Coordinates of C-alpha atoms in Angstrom, one line a residue:
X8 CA 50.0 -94.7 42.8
X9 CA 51.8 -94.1 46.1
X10 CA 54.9 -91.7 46.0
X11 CA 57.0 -91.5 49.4
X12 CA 57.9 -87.9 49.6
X13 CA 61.3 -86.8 51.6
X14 CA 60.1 -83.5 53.1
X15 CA 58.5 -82.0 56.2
X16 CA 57.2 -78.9 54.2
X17 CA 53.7 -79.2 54.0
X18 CA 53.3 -76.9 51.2
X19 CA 56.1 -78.9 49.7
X20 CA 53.5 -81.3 50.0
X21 CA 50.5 -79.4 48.1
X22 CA 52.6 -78.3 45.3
X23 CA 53.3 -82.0 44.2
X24 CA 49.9 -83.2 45.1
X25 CA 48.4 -81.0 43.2
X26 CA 50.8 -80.8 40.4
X27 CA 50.7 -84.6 40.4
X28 CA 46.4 -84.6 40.6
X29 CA 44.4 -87.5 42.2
X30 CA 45.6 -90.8 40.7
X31 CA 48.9 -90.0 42.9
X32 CA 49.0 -90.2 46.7
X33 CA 51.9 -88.2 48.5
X34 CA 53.0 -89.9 51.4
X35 CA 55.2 -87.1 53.3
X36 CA 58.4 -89.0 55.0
X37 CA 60.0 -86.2 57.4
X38 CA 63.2 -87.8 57.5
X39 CA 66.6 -85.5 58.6
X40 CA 69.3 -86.2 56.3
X41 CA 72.9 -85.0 55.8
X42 CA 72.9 -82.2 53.2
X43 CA 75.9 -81.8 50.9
X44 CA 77.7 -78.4 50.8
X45 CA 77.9 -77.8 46.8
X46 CA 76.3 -75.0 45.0
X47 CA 74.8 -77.6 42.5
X48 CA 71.4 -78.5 43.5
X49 CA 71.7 -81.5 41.6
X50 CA 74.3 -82.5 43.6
X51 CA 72.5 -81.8 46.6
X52 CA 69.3 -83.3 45.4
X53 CA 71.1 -86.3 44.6
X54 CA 73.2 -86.7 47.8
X55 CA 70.0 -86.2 49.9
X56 CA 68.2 -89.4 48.1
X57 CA 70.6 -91.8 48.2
X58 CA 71.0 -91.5 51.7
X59 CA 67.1 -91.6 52.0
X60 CA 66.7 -94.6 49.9
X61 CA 68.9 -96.3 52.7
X62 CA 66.6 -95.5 55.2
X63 CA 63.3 -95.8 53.3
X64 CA 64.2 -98.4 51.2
X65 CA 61.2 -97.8 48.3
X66 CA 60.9 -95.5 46.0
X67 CA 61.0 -91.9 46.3
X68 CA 60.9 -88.4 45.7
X69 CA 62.4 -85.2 46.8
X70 CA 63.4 -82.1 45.8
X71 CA 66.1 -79.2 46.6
X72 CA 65.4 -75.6 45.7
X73 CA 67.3 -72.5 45.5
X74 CA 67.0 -68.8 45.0
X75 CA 69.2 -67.3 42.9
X76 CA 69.8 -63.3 42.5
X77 CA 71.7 -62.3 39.5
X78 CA 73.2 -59.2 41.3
X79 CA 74.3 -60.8 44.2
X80 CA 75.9 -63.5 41.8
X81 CA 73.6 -66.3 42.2
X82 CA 73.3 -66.2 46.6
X83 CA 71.5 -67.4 48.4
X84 CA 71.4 -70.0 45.9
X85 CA 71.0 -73.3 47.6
X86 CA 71.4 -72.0 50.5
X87 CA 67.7 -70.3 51.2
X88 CA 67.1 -71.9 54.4
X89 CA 70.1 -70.9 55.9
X90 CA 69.2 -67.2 54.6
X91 CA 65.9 -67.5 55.7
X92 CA 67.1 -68.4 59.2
X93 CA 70.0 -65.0 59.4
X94 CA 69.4 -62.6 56.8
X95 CA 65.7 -60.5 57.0
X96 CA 64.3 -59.2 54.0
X97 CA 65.8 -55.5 54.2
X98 CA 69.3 -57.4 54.4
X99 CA 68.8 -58.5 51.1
X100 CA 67.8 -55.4 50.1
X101 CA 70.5 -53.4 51.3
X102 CA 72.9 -56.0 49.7
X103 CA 71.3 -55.3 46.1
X104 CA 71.4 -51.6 46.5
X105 CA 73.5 -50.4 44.2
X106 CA 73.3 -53.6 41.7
X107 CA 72.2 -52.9 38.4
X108 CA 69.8 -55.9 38.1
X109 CA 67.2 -56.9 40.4
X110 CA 66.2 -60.4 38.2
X111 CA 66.1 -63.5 40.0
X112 CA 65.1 -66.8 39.5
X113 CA 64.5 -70.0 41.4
X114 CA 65.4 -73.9 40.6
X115 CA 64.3 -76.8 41.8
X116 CA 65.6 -80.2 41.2
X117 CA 63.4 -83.5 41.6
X118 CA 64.7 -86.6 42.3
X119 CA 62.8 -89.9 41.7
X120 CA 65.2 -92.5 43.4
X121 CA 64.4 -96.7 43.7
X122 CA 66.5 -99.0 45.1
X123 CA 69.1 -100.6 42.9
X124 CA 68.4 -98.1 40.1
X125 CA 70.6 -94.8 38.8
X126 CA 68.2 -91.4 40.3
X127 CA 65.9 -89.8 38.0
X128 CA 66.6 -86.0 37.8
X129 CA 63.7 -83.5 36.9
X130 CA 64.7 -79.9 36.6
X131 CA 62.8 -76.6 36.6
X132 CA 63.2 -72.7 36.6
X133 CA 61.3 -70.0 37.1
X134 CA 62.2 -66.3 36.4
X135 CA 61.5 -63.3 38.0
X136 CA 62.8 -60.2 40.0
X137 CA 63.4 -59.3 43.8
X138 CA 61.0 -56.9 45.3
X139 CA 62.5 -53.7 45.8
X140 CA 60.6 -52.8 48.7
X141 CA 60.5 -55.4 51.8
X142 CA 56.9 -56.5 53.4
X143 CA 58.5 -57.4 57.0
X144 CA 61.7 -57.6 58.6
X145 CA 62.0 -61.6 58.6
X146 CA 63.4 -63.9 56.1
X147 CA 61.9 -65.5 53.2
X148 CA 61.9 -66.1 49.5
X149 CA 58.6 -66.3 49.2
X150 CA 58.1 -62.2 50.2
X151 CA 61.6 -61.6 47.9
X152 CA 60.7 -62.9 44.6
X153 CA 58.0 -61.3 41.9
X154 CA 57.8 -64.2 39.2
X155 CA 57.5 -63.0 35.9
X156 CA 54.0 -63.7 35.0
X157 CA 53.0 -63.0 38.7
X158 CA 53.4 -59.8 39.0
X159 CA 53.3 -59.7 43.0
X160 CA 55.4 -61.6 45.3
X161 CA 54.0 -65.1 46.2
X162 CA 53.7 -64.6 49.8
X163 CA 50.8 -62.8 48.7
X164 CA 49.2 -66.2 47.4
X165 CA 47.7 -68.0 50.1
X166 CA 48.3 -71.6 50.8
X167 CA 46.3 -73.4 47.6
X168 CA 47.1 -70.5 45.5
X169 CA 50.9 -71.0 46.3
X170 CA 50.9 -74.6 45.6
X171 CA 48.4 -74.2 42.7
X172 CA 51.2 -71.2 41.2
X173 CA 54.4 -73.5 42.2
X174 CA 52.5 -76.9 40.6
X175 CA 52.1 -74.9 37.5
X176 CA 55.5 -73.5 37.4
X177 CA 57.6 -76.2 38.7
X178 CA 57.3 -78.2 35.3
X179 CA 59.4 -80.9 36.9
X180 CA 56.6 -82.6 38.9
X181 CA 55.0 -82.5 35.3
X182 CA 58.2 -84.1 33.8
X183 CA 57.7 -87.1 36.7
X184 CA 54.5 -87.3 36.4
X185 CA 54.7 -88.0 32.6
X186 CA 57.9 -90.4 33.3
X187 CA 56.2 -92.5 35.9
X188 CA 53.3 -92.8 33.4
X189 CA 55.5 -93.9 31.1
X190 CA 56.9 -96.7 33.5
X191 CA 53.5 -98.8 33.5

């Protein structure tokens, strides 16, 4: 089965592909789209394939992540790429100093969307903690966040083990995997 997938993140790419296994081909559709403001990723997720299905005009898939630090009162949230772009690792740090918590967790919502027909949400959450000592001076979640049964970071997965780790984790590619099986 084909599945046009809104994204130009290759690994984006791996984690459903290998989440989803062989009898599923990901066909990756780099397509920019508007992105709602709104802390909601559902929202977000949501916004983001209805204006795809416009363009595309099949059925499709995408998905809208966030990163969420309970002592910084859920930021970066949604907003990871745009923290990833101005904030370095030892920003974040410095911002969670004196907090009392260092958990974390990331979301991500999956949206199956076909034309004519009311989205499909798929939600998942994995807990964890922030590191408390930064790698490098750049940006990104992936060197930030220790899931719980992980016990590292996951930048220090390579590629297939990241998307291997995020297919298991990310139970909603499971959750569409087991709806569009249920479709046929």
């Amino acid at each position: 089965m084909k599945i046009n997938f809104i994204t130009g993140n290759p690994q984006k790419v791996a984690i459903a592909q290998a989440a989803l296994g062989k009898h599923f081909q990901i066909l990756a559709k780099d397509i920019d789209l508007p992105e709602v403001q709104s802390m909601a990723l559902t929202e977000i997720a949501i916004y983001s394939a209805k204006k795809a299905l416009e363009i595309v005009k099949e059925p499709l898939i995408l998905t809208d992540s966030g990163f969420f630090i309970d002592g910084l009162n859920g930021f970066p949230g949604p907003f990871v790429k745009w923290t990833n772009k101005t904030l370095t690792n030892h920003d974040f740090l410095a911002m969670l100093l004196n907090k009392r918590t260092q958990k974390a967790h990331t979301e991500d919502c999956l949206v199956y969307a076909v034309p004519g027909k009311k989205p499909v949400i798929f939600y998942s959450r994995v807990s964890g903690k922030v590191v408390t000592e930064a790698q490098q001076n750049q940006s990104s979640i992936s060197q930030l966040f220790i899931p719980d049964d992980l016990g590292h970071p996951v930048s220090h997965l390579n590629f297939e083990e990241e998307a291997r780790f995020w297919a298991q984790h990310n139970t909603n590619y499971s959750q569409l995997k087991a709806y569009l099986l249920s479709q046929k």
